[in-house]
PDB file of C-alpha atoms in Angstrom:
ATOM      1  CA  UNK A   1      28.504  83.518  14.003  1.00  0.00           C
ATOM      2  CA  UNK A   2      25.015  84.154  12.290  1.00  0.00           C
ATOM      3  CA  UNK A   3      26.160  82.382   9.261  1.00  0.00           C
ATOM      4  CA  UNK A   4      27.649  79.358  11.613  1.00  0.00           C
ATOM      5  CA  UNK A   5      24.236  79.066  13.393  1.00  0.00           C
ATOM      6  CA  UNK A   6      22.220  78.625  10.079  1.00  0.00           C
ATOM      7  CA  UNK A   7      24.859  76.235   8.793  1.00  0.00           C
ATOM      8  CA  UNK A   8      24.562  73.956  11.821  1.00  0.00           C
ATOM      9  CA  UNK A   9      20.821  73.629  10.810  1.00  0.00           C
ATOM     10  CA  UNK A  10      22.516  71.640   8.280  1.00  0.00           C
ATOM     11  CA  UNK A  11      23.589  67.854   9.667  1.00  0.00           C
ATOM     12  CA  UNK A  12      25.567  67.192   6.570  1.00  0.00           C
ATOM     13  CA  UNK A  13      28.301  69.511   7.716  1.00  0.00           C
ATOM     14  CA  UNK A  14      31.500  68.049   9.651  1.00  0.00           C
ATOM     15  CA  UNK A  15      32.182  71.117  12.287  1.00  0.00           C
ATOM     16  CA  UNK A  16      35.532  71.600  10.314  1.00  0.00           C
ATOM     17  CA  UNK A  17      33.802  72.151   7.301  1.00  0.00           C
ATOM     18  CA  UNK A  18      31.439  74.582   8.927  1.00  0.00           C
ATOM     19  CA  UNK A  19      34.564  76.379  10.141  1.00  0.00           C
ATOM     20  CA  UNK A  20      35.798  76.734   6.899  1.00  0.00           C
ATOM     21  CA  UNK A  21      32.861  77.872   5.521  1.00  0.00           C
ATOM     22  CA  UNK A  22      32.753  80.762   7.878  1.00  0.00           C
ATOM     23  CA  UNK A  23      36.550  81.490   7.242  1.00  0.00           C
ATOM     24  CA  UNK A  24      38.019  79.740  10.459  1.00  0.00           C
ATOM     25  CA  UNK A  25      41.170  77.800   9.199  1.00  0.00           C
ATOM     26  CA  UNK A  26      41.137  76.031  12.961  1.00  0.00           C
ATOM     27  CA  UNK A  27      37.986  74.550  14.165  1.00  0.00           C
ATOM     28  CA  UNK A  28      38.947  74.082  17.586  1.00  0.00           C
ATOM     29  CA  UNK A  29      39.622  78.204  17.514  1.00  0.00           C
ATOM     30  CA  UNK A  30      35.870  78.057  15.966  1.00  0.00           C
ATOM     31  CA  UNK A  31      34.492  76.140  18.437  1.00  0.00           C
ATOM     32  CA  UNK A  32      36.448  78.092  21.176  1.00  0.00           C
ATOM     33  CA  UNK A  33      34.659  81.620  19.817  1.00  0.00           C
ATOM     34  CA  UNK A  34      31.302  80.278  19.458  1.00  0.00           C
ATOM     35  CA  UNK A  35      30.970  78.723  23.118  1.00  0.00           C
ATOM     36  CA  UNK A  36      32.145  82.085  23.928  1.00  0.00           C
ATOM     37  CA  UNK A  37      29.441  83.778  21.903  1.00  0.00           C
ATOM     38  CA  UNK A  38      26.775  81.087  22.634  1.00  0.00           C
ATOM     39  CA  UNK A  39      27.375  79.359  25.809  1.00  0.00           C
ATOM     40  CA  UNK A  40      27.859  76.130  24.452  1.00  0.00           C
ATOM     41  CA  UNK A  41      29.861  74.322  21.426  1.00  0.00           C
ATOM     42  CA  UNK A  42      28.333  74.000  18.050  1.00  0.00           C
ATOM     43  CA  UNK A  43      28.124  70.410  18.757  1.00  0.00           C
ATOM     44  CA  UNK A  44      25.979  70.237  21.992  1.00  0.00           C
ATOM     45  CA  UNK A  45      23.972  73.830  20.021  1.00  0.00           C
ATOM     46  CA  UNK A  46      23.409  71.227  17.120  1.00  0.00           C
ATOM     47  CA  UNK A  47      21.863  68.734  19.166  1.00  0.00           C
ATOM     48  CA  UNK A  48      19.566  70.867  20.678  1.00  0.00           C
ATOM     49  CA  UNK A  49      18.131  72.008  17.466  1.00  0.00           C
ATOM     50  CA  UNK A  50      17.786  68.417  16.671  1.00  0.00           C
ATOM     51  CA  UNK A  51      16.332  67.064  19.744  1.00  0.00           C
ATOM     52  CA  UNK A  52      12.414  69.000  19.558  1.00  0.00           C
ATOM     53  CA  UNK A  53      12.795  67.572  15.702  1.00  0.00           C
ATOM     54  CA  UNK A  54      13.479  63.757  16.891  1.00  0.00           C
ATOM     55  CA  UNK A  55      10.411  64.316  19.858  1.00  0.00           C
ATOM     56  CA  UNK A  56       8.357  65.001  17.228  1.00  0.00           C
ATOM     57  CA  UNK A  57       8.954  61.433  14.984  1.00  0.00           C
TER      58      UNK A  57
END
């Protein structure tokens, strides 16, 4: 899940690429494991990295 944080830094990645990456075959099961870890989905977890970024412009 350390690896899937750092690549969600990255806005280039579709989340089923990013679950690939991090050898998830099913992104929904991805998604389902990180809320789980992080309390959100690695959607809304992007968008709050990128929302200070955007404040900031």
């Amino acid at each position: 899940m350390k690896m899937a944080c750092e690549l969600l830094r990255r806005n280039d990645l579709k989340i089923e690429e990013l679950a690939r990456s991090v050898g998830y075959t099913d992104s929904l099961q991805f998604s389902k494991v990180f809320r789980k870890h992080y309390g959100k989905p690695p959607t809304v977890w992007r968008k709050s990295l990128l929302e200070p970024a955007e404040a900031d412009a």
